[in-house]
XYZ file of C-alpha atoms in Angstrom:
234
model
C -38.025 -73.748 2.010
C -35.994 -73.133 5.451
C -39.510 -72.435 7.319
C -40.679 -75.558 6.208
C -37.534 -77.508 6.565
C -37.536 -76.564 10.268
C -40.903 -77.272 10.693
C -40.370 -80.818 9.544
C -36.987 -81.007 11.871
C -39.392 -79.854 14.648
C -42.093 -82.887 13.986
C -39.320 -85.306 13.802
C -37.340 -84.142 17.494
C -40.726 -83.792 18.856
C -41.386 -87.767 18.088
C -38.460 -89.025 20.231
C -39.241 -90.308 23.223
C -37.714 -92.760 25.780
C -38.305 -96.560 24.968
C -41.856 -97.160 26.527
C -42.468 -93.673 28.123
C -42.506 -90.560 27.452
C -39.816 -88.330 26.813
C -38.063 -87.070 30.272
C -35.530 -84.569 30.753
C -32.031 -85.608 32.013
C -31.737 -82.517 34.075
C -28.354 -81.878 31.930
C -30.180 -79.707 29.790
C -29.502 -79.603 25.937
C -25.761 -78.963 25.936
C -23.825 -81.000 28.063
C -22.649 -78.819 31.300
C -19.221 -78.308 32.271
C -20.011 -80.422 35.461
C -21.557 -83.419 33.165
C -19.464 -86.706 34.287
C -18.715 -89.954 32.073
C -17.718 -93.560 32.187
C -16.708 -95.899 30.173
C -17.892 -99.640 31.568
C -15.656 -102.276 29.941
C -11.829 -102.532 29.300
C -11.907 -104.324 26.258
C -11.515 -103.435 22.759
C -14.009 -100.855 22.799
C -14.061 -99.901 26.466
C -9.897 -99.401 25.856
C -10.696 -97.611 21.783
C -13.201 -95.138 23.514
C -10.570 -94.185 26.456
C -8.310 -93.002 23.551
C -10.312 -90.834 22.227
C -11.467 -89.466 25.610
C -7.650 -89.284 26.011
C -7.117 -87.591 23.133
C -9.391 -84.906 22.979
C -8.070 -84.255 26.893
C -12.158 -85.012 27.821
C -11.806 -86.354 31.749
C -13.412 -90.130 31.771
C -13.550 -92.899 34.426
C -12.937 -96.156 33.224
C -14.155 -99.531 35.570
C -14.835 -102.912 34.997
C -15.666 -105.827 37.266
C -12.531 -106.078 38.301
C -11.524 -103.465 39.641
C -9.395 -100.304 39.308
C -5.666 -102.464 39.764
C -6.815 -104.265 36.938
C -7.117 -100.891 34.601
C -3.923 -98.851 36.129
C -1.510 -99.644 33.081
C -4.052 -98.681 30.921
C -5.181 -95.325 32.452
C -1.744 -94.732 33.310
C -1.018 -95.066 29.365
C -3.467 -92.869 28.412
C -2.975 -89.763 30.680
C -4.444 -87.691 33.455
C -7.685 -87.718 31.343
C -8.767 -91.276 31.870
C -8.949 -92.431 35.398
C -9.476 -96.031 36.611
C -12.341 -96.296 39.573
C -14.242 -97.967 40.906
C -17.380 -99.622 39.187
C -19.555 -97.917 41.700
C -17.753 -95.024 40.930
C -18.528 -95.401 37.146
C -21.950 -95.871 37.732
C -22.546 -92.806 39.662
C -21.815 -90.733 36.589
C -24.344 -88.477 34.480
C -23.598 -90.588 31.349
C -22.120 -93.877 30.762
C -20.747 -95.773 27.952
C -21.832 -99.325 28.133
C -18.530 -101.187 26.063
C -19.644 -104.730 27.704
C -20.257 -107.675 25.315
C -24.055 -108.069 24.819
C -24.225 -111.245 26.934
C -23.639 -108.856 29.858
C -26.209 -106.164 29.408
C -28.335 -108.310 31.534
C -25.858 -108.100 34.572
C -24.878 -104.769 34.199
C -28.843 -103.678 34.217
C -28.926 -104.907 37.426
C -25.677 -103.176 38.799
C -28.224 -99.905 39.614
C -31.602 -100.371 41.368
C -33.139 -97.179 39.136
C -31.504 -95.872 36.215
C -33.472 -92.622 35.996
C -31.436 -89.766 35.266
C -29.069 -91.610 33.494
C -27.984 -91.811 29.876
C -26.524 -95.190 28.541
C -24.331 -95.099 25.522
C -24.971 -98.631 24.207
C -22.050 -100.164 21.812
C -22.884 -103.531 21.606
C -23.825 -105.943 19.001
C -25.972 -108.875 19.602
C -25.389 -110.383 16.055
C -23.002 -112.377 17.363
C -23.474 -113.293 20.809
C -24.893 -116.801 21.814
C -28.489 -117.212 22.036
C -29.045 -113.506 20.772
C -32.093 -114.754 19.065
C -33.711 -116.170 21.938
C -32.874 -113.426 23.872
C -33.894 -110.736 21.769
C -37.120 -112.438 20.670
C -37.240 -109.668 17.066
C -36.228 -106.925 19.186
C -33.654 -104.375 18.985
C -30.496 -105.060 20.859
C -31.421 -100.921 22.083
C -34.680 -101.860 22.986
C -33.865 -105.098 24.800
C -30.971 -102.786 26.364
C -33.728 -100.207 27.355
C -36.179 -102.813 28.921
C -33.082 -104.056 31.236
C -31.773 -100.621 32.435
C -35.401 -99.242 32.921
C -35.195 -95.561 33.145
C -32.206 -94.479 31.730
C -32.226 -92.611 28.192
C -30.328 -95.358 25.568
C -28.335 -93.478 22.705
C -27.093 -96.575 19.985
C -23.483 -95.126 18.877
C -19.996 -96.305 18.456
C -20.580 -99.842 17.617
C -20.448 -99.671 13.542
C -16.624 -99.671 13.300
C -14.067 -102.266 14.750
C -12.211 -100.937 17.179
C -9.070 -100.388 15.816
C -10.656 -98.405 13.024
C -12.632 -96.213 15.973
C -9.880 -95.145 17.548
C -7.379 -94.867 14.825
C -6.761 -90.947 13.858
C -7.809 -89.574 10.343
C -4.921 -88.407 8.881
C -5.111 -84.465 8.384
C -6.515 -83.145 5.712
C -8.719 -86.167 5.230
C -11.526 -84.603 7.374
C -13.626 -86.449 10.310
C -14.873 -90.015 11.038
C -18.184 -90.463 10.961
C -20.041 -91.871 13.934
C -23.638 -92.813 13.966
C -25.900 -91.917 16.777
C -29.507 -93.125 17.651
C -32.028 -92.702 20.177
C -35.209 -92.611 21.225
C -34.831 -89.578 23.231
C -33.530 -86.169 21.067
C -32.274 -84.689 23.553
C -29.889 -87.630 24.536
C -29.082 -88.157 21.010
C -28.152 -84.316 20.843
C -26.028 -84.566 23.607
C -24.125 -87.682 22.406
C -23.711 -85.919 19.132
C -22.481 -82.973 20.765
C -20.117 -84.970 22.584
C -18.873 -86.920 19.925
C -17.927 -83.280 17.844
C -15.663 -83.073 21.375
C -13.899 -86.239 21.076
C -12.815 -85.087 17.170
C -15.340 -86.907 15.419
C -18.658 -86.242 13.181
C -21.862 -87.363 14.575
C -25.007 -88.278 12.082
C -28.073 -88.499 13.912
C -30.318 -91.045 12.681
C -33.309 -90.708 14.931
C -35.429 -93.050 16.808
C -33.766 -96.952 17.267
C -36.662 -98.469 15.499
C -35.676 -96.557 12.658
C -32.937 -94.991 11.850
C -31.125 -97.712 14.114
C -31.857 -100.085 12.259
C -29.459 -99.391 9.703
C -26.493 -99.410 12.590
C -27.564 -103.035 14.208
C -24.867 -105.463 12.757
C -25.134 -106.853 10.275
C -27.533 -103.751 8.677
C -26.332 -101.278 5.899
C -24.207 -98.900 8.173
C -22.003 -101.302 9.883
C -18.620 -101.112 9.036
C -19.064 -97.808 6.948
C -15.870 -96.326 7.677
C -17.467 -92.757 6.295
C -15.291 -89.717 6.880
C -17.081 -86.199 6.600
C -15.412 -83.881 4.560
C -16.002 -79.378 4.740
C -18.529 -78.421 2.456
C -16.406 -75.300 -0.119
């Protein structure tokens, strides 16, 4: 029944909450504003696979690294007027950030901003992996680990189930949309990610809260390396 059916959809948004707090507004609102800003954090495979699709879809996107900005400029300059290299201050000033780091790093890059309030990270890495990721994860998440470090900010899991050279690869027409996965503790960050990801060409499945949904899109879980594409229902 569609009264019931939204009901339930209700329950289930109502559940998501930040990582260890209560659910707080970004002050972006549900839809991302015209005025929203994003980053990219990390030039390599990922970092460099999500500029083309920012690139692409003609979405403006600062791109930074530890660097520095000379160390991007044949990249950007690839890529077009869309993808700009800064600063990583720069990058870290902006409304919503996509953390393309390997997992190793989250701890230095948590402590890059003194308060992360306001902010939503776009975690894409995979711990699986990385050395010592047991010892540092102690059975938790690699999203909730990444939401202890950058207290504050809303975390939204997405864009780590595909290698990068399948991410940014276009579908060929007629062959419909690549599926990304997107996770979060917060609904309305997940909402906006998903919004954003229709943007960038691609189809966004929400999956709901990290310690569920997630799950299934922590390597090496059942939705990594699902190279799903979603086809019009006729």
């Amino acid at each position: 029944m569609p009264d019931r059916n939204a009901a339930t959809a209700a329950r289930r948004r109502s559940r998501y909450c930040r990582l260890g707090s209560p659910q707080q507004s970004t002050g972006l609102g549900t839809h991302m504003s015209a005025d929203t800003r994003y980053a990219i954090v990390g030039t390599g495979n990922i970092g460099s696979a999500l500029a083309r699709l920012f690139a692409r879809a003609g979405v403006e996107v600062r791109i930074a690294n530890t660097r520095g900005p000379h160390s991007i400029s044949e990249l950007a300059a690839s890529l077009g007027s869309a993808v700009r290299a800064v600063t990583l201050t720069e990058a870290l000033a902006c409304d919503v950030i996509f953390m393309a780091i390997p997992f190793a790093a989250v701890e230095e890059f948590g402590n890059a901003l003194p308060d992360w309030n306001g902010k939503i990270v776009v975690d894409t890495t995979n711990a699986h992996y990385a050395p010592n990721a047991d010892e540092i994860l102690k059975g938790r998440l690699s999203s909730e680990y990444a939401a202890e470090i950058l207290s504050g900010a809303q975390i939204v899991k997405a864009f780590n189930q595909l290698p990068a050279q399948t991410l940014a690869a276009e579908v060929p027409s007629g062959q419909g949309k690549r599926v990304v996965f997107v996770s979060s503790n917060s609904g309305e960050a997940s909402s906006q990610i998903a919004q954003l990801t229709g943007t960038l060409g691609l189809s966004a499945v929400e999956l709901g809260r990290v310690d569920e949904g997630g799950r299934l899109i922590q390597v090496p879980n059942a939705l990594v390396l699902r190279n799903f594409t979603e086809q019009p229902l006729t």
